[in-house]
PDB file of C-alpha atoms in Angstrom:
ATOM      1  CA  UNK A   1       0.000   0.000   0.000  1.00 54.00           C
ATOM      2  CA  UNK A   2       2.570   2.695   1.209  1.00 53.00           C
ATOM      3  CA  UNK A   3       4.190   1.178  -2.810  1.00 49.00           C
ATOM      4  CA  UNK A   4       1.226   2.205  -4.141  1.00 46.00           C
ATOM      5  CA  UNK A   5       0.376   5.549  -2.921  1.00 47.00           C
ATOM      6  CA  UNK A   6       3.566   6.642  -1.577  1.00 50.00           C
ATOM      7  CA  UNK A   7       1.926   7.068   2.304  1.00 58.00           C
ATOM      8  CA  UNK A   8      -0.521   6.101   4.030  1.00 62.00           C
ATOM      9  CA  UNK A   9      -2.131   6.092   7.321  1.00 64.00           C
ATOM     10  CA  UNK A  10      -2.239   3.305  10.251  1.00 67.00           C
ATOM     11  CA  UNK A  11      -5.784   3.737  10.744  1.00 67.00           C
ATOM     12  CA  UNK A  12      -6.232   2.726   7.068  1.00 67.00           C
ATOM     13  CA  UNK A  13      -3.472  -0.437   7.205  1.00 68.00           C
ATOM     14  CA  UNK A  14      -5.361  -1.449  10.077  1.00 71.00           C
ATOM     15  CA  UNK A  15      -8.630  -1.490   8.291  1.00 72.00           C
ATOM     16  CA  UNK A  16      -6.926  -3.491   5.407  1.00 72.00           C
ATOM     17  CA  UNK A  17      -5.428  -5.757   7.318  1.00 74.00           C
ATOM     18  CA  UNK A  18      -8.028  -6.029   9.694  1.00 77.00           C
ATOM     19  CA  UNK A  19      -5.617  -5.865  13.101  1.00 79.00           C
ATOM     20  CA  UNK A  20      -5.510  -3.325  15.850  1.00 80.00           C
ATOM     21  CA  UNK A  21      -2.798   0.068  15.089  1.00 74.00           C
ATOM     22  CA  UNK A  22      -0.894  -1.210  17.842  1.00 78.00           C
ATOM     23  CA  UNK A  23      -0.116  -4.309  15.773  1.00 81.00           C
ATOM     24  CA  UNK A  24       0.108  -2.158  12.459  1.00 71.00           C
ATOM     25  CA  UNK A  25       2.632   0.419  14.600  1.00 76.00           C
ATOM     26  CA  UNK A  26       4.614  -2.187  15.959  1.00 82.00           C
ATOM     27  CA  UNK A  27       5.010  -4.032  12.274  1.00 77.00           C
ATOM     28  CA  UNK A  28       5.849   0.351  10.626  1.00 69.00           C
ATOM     29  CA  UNK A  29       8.664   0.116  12.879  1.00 76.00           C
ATOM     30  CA  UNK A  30      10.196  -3.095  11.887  1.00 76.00           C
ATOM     31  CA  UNK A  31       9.890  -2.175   8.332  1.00 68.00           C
ATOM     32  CA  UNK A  32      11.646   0.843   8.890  1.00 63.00           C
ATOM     33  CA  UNK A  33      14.534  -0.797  10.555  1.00 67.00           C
ATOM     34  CA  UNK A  34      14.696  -2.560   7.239  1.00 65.00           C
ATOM     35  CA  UNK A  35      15.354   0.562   5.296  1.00 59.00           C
ATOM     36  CA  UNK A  36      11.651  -0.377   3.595  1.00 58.00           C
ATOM     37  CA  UNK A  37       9.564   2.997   4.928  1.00 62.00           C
ATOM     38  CA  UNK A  38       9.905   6.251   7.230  1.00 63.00           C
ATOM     39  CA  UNK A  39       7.816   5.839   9.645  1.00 64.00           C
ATOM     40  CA  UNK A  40       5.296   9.412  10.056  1.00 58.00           C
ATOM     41  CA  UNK A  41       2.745  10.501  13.166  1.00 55.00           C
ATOM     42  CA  UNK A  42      -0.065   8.405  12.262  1.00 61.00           C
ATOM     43  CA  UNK A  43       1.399   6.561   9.117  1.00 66.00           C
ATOM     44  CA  UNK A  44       4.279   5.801   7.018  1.00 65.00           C
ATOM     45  CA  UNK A  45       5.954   6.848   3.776  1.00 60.00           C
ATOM     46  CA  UNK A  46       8.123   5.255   1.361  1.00 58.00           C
ATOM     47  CA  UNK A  47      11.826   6.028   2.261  1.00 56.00           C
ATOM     48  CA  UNK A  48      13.643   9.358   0.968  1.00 53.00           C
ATOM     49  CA  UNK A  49      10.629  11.707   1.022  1.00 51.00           C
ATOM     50  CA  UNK A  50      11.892  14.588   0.944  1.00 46.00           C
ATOM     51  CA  UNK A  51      12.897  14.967  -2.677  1.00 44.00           C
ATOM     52  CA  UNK A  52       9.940  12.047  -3.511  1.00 53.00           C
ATOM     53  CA  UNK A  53       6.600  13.893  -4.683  1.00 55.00           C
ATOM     54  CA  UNK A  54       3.491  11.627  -5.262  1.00 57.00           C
ATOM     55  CA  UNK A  55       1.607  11.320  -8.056  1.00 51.00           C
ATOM     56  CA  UNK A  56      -2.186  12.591  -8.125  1.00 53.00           C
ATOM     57  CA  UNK A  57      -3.639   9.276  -8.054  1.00 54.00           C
ATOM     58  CA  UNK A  58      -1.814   8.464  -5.377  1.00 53.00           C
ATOM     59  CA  UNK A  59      -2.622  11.590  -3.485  1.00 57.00           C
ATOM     60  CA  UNK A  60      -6.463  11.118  -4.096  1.00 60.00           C
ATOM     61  CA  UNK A  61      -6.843   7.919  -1.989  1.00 58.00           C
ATOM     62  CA  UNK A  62      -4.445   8.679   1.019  1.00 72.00           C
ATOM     63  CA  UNK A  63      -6.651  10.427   3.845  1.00 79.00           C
ATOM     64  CA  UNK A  64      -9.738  10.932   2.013  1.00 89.00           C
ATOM     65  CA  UNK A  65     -11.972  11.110   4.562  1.00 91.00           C
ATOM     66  CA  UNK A  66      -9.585  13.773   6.839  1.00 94.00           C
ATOM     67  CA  UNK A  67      -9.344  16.036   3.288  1.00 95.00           C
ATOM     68  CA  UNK A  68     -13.137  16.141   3.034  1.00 95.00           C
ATOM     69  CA  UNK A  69     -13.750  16.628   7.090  1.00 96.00           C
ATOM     70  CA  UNK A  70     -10.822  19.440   6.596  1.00 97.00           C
ATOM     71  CA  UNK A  71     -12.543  21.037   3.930  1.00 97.00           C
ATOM     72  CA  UNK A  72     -15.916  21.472   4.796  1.00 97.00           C
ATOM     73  CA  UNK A  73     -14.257  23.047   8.551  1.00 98.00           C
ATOM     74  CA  UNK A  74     -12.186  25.399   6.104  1.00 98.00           C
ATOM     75  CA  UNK A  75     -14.959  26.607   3.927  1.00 98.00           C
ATOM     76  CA  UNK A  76     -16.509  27.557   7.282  1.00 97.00           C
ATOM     77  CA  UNK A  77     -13.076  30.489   6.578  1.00 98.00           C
ATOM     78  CA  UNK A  78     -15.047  31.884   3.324  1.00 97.00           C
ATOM     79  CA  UNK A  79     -18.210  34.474   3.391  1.00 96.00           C
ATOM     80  CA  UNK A  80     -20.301  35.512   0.427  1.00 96.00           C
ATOM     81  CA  UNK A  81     -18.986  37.823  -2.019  1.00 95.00           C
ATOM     82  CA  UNK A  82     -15.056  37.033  -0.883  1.00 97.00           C
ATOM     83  CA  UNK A  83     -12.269  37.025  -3.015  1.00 97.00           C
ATOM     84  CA  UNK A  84      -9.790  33.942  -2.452  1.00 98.00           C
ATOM     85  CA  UNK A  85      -6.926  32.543  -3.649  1.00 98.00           C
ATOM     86  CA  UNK A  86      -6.425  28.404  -3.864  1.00 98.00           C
ATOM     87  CA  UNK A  87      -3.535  26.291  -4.501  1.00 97.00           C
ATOM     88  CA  UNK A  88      -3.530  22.844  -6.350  1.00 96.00           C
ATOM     89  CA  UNK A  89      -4.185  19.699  -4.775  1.00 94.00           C
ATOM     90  CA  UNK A  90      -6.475  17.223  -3.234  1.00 94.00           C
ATOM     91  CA  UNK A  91      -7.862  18.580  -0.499  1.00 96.00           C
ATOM     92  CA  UNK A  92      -7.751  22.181  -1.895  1.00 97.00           C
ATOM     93  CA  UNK A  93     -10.311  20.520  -4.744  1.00 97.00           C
ATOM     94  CA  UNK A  94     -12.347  19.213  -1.840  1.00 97.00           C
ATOM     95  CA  UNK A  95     -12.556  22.655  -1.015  1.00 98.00           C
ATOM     96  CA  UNK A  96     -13.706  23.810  -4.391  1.00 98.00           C
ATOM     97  CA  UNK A  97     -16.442  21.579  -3.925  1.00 97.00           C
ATOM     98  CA  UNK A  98     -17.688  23.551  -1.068  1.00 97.00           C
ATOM     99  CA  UNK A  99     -16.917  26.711  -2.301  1.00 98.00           C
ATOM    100  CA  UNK A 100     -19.290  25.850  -5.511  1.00 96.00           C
ATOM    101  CA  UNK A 101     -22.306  26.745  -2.638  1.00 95.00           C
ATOM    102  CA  UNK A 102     -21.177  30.399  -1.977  1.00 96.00           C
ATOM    103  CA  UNK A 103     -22.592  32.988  -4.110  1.00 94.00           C
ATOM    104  CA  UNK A 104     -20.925  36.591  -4.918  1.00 96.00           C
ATOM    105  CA  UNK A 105     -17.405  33.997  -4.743  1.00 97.00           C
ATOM    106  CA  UNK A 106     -14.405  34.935  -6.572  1.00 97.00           C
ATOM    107  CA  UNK A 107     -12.041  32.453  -7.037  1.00 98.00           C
ATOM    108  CA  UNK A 108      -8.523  32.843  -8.082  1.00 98.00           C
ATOM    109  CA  UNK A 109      -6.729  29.812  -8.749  1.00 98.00           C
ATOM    110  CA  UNK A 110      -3.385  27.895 -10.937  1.00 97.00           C
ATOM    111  CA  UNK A 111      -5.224  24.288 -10.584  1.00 97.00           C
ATOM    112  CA  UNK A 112      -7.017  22.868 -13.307  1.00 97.00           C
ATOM    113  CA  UNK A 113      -9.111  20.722 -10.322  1.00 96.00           C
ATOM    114  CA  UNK A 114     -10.360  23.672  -8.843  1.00 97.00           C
ATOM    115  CA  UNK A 115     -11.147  25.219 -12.012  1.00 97.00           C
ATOM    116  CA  UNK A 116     -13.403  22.343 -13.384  1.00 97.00           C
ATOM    117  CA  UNK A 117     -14.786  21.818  -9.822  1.00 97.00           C
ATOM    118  CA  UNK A 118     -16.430  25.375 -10.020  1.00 97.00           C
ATOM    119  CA  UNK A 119     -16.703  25.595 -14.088  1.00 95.00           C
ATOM    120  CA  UNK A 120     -20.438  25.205 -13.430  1.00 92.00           C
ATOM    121  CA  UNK A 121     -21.216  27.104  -9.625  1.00 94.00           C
ATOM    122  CA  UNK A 122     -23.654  29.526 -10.153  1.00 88.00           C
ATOM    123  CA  UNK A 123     -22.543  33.062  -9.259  1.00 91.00           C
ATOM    124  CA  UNK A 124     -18.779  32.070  -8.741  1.00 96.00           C
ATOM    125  CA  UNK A 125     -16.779  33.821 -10.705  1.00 97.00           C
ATOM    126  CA  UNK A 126     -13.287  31.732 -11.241  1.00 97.00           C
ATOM    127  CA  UNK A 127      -9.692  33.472 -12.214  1.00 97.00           C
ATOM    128  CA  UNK A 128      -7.397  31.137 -14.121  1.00 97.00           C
ATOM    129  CA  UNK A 129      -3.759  32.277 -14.110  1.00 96.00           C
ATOM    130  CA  UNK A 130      -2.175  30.718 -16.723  1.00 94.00           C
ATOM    131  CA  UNK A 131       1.402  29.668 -17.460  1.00 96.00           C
ATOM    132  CA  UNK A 132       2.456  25.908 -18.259  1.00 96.00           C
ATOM    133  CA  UNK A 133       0.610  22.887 -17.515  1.00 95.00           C
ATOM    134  CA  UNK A 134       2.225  20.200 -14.673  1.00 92.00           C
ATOM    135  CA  UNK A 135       0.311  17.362 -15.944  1.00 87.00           C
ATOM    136  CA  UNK A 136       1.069  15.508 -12.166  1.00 85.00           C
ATOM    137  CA  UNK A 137      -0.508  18.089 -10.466  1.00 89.00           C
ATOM    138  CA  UNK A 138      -2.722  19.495 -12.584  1.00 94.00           C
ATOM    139  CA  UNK A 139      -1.154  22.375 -11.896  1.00 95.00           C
ATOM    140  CA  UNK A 140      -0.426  25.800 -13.864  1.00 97.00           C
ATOM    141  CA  UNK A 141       3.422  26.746 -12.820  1.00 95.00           C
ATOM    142  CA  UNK A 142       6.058  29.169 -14.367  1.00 95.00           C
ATOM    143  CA  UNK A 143       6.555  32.727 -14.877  1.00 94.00           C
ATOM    144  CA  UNK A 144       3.260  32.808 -16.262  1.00 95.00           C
ATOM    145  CA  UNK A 145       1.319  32.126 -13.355  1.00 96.00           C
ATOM    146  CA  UNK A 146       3.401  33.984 -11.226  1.00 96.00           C
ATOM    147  CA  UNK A 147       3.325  37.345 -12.863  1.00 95.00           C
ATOM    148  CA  UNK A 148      -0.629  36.735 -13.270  1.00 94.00           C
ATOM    149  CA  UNK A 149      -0.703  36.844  -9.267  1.00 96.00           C
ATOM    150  CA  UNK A 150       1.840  39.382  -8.843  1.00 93.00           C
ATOM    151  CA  UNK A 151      -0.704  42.727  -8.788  1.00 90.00           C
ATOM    152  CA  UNK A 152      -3.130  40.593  -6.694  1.00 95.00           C
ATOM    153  CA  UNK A 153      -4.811  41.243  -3.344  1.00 96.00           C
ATOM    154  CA  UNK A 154      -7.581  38.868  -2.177  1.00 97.00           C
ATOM    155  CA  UNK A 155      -8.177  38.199   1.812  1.00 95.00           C
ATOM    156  CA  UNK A 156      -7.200  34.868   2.577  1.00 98.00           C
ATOM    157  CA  UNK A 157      -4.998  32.433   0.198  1.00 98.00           C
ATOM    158  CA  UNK A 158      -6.132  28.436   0.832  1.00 98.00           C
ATOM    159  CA  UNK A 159      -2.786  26.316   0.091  1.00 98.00           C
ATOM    160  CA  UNK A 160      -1.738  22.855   0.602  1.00 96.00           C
ATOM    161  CA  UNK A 161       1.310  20.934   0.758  1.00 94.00           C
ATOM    162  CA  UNK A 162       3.276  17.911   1.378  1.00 91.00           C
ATOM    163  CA  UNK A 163       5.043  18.636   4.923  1.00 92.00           C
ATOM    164  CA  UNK A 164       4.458  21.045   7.754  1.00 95.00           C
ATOM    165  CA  UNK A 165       6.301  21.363  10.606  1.00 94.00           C
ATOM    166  CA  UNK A 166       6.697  24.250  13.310  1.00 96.00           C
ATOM    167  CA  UNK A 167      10.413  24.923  12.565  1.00 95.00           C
ATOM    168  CA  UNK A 168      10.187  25.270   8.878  1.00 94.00           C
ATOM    169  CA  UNK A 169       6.943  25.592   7.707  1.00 97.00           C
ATOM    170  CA  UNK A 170       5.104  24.419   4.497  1.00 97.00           C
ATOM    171  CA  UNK A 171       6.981  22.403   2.047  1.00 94.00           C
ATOM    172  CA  UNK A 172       7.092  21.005  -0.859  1.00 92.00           C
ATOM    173  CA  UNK A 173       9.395  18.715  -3.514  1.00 90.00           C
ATOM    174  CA  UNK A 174       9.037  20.142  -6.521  1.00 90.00           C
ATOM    175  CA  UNK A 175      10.359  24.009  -7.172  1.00 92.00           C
ATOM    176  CA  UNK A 176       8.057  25.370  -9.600  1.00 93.00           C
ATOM    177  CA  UNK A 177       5.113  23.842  -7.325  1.00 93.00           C
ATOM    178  CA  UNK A 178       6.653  25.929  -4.361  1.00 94.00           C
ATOM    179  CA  UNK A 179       7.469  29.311  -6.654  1.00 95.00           C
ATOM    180  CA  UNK A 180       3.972  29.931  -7.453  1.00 96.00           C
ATOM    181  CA  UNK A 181       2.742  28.787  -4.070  1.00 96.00           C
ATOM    182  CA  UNK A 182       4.524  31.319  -2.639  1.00 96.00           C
ATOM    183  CA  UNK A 183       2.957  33.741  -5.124  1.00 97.00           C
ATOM    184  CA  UNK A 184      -0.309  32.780  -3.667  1.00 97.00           C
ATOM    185  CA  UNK A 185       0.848  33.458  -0.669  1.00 96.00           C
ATOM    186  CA  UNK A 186       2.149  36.910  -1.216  1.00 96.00           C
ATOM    187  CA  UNK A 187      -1.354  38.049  -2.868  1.00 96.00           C
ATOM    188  CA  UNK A 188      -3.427  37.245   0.170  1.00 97.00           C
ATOM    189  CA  UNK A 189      -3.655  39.067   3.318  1.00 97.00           C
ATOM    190  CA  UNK A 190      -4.112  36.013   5.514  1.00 98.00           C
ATOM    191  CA  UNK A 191      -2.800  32.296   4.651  1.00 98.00           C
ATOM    192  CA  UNK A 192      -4.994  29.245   5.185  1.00 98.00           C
ATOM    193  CA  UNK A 193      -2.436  25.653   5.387  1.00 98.00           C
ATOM    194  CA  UNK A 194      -5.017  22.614   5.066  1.00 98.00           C
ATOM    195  CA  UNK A 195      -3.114  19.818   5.985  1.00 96.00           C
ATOM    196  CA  UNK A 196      -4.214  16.008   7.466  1.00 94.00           C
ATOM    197  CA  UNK A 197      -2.243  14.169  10.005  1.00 92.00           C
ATOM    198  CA  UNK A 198       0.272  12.418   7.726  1.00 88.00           C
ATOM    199  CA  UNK A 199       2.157  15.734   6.597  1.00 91.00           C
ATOM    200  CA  UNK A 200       2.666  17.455   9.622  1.00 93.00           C
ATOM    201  CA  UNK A 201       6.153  16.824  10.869  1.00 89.00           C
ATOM    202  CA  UNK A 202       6.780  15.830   7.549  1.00 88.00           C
ATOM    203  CA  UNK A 203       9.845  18.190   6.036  1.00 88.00           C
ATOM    204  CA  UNK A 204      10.430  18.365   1.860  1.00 88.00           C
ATOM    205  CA  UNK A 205      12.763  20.329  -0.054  1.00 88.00           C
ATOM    206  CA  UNK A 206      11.463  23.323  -0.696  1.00 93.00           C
ATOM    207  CA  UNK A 207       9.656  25.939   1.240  1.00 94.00           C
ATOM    208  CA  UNK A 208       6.300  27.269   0.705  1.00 95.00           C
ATOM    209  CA  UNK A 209       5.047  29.377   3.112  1.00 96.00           C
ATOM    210  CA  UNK A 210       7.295  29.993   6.592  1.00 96.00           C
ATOM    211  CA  UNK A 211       5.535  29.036  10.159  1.00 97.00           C
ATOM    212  CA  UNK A 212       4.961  33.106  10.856  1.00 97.00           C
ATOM    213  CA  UNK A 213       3.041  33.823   7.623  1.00 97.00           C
ATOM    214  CA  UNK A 214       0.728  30.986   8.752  1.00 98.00           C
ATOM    215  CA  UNK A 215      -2.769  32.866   9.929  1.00 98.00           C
ATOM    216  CA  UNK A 216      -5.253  29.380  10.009  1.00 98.00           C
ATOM    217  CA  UNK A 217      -3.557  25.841  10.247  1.00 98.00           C
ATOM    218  CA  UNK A 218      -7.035  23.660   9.347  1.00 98.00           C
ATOM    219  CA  UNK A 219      -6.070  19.783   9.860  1.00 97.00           C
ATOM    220  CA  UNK A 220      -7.854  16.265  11.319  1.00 96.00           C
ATOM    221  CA  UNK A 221      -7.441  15.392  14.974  1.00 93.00           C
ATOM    222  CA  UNK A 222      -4.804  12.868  14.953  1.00 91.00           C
ATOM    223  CA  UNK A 223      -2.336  15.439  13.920  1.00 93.00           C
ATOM    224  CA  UNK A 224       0.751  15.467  16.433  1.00 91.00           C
ATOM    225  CA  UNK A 225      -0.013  17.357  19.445  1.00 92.00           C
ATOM    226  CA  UNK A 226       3.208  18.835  19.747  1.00 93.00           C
ATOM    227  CA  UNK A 227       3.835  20.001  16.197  1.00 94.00           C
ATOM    228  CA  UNK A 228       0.433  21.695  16.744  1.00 96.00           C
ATOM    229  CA  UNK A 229       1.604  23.517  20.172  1.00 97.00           C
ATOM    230  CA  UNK A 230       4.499  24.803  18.386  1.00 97.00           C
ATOM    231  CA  UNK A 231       2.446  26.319  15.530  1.00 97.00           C
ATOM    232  CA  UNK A 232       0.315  27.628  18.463  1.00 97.00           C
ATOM    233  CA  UNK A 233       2.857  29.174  19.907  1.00 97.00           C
ATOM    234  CA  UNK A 234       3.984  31.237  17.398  1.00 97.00           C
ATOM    235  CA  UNK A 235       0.124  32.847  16.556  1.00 97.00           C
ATOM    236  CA  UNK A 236      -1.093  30.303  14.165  1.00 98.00           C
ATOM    237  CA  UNK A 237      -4.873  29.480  14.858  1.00 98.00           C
ATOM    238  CA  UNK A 238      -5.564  25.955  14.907  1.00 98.00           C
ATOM    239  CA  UNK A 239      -9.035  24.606  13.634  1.00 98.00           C
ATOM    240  CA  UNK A 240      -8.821  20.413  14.188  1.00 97.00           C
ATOM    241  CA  UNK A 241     -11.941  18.859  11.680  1.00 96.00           C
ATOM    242  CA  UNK A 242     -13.200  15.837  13.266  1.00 92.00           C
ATOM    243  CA  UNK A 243     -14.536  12.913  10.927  1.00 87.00           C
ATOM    244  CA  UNK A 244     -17.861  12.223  11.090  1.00 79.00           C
ATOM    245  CA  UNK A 245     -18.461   8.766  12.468  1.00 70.00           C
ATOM    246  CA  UNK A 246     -15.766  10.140  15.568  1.00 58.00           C
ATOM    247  CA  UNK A 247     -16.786  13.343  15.986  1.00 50.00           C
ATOM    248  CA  UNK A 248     -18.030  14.164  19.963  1.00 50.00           C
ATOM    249  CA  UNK A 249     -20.940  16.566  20.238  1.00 49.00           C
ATOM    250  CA  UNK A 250     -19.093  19.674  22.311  1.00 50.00           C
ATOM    251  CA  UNK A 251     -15.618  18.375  21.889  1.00 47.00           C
ATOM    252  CA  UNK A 252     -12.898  20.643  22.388  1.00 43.00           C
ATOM    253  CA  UNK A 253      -9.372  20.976  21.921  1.00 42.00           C
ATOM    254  CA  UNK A 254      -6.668  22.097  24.060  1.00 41.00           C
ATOM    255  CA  UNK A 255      -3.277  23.926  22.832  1.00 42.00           C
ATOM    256  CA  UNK A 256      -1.218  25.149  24.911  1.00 39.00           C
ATOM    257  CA  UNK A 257      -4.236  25.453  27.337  1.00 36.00           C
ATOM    258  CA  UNK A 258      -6.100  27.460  25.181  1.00 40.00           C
ATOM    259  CA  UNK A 259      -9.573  26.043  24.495  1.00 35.00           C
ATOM    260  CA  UNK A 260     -10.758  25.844  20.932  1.00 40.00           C
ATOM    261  CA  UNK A 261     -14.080  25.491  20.593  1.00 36.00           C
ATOM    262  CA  UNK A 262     -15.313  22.380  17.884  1.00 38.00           C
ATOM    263  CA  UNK A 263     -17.144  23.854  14.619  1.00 39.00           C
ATOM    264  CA  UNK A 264     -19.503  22.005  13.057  1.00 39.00           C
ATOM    265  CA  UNK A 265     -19.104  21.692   9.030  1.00 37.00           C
ATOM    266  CA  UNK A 266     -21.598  24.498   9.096  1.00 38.00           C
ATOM    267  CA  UNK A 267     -19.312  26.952  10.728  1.00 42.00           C
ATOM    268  CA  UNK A 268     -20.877  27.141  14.299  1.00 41.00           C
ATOM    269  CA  UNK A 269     -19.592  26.398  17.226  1.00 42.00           C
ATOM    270  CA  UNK A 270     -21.627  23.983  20.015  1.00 37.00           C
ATOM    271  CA  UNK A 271     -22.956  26.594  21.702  1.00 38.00           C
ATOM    272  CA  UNK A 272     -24.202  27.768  18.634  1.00 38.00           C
ATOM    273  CA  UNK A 273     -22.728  30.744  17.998  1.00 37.00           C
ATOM    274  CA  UNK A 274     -21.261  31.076  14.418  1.00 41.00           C
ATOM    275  CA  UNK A 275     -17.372  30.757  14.309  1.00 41.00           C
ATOM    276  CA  UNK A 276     -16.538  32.637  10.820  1.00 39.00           C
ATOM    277  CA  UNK A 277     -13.530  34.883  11.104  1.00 44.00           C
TER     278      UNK A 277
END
């Protein structure tokens, strides 16, 4: 599996397998005193990862359900009649799938996923930025794109990646991937990472966006408490989506001993109130 897609989670070899994650975390860390994987916080990865960037396919089956319980917690982040910017990937296109549902949305983006996701939302207007196609990503790269982003000002910027940690950031393999990322970034006045548990402590090659520049850090709850802390410590909000079928009604998360209240996928909070920023 971890062949296949190039990670995956222990919840999801223990579902495969059909054994406890004790067993499954107890078997990662033979294997990776074999050389055969890296172990990660809730998961593994094939060895050498951070120069290794996987394919889309790939990227599409890993975490699926923490993508789509991170976006519909992150669209919670978007109002009618904003202007955003979003980044390529798989759980930025979950988000485009939620953003189809806002009216008065414009949406500038450099991923053709995003792009066809909203081709057909009524009253969301959607901002291509052209420059040359990266057919693994999907993804529009170059000087192209960049200088199409470089008069831009939107509010928030939604990006992705394939690492986050405290010390360093957002990351990614692949340079031209992290070039117009960073372009992205620049254009919006406050930086939404969406991120599931098996990148975060994760480090690649290139930077994307540094920890300070970080407004919203949106990820799933088995995501490392202490990589969290750190982010928390520096002034990065954390918003943890929980999935569906373990979601507690009133749950709350502590960082750093600061309470963050649970929002529901429709943006309020358990008592109620409506948690928009």
């Amino acid at each position: 599996m971890v062949r296949a897609n190039g990670a995956v989670s222990l919840r999801e070899l223990a579902r495969v397998v059909q054994t406890s994650e004790v067993t499954v975390r107890r078997d990662v860390r033979a294997l990776e005193a074999e050389g055969l994987l890296d172990r990660r916080h809730g998961g593994a990865v094939l060895p050498g990862g951070l120069a290794r960037e996987p394919s889309y396919s790939q990227k599409t089956h890993l975490a699926a359900a923490e993508k789509a319980a991170i976006a519909d917690l992150a669209v919670s982040l978007v109002d009618e009649g904003d202007a955003v910017v979003v980044g390529a990937g798989t759980t930025t296109q979950e988000l485009a799938r939620r953003l189809a549902r806002i009216p008065g949305l414009t949406v500038v983006t450099n991923s053709l996923l995003v792009a066809q996701v909203l081709a057909h939302a009524n009253r969301v207007e959607v901002v291509m930025t052209g420059g040359t196609l990266r057919g693994s990503s999907y993804a529009l790269v170059g000087s192209g794109a960049e200088q199409a982003l470089s008069g831009l000002r939107v509010r928030r910027a939604f990006v992705s990646g394939n690492g986050l940690t405290a010390e360093r950031g957002l990351s990614t393999p692949n340079m031209l991937s992290a070039s117009v990322d960073r372009a992205l970034v620049q254009a919006a006045h406050e930086v939404v990472v969406m991120v599931d548990h098996t990148k975060i402590g994760v480090d690649t090659m290139f930077q994307t966006v540094a920890s300070e520049r970080i407004t919203h850090l949106v990820t799933d709850e088995d995501a490392p408490s202490a990589e969290l802390s750190a982010l928390a410590e520096i002034g990065v909000q954390i918003h943890t989506a929980h999935l569906p079928q373990r979601a507690v009604p009133g749950a709350r998360t502590e960082i750093n001993g600061d309470r963050l209240l649970g929002v529901d996928h429709a943006g309020a909070g358990p008592d109620g109130r409506d948690r928009r920023l």
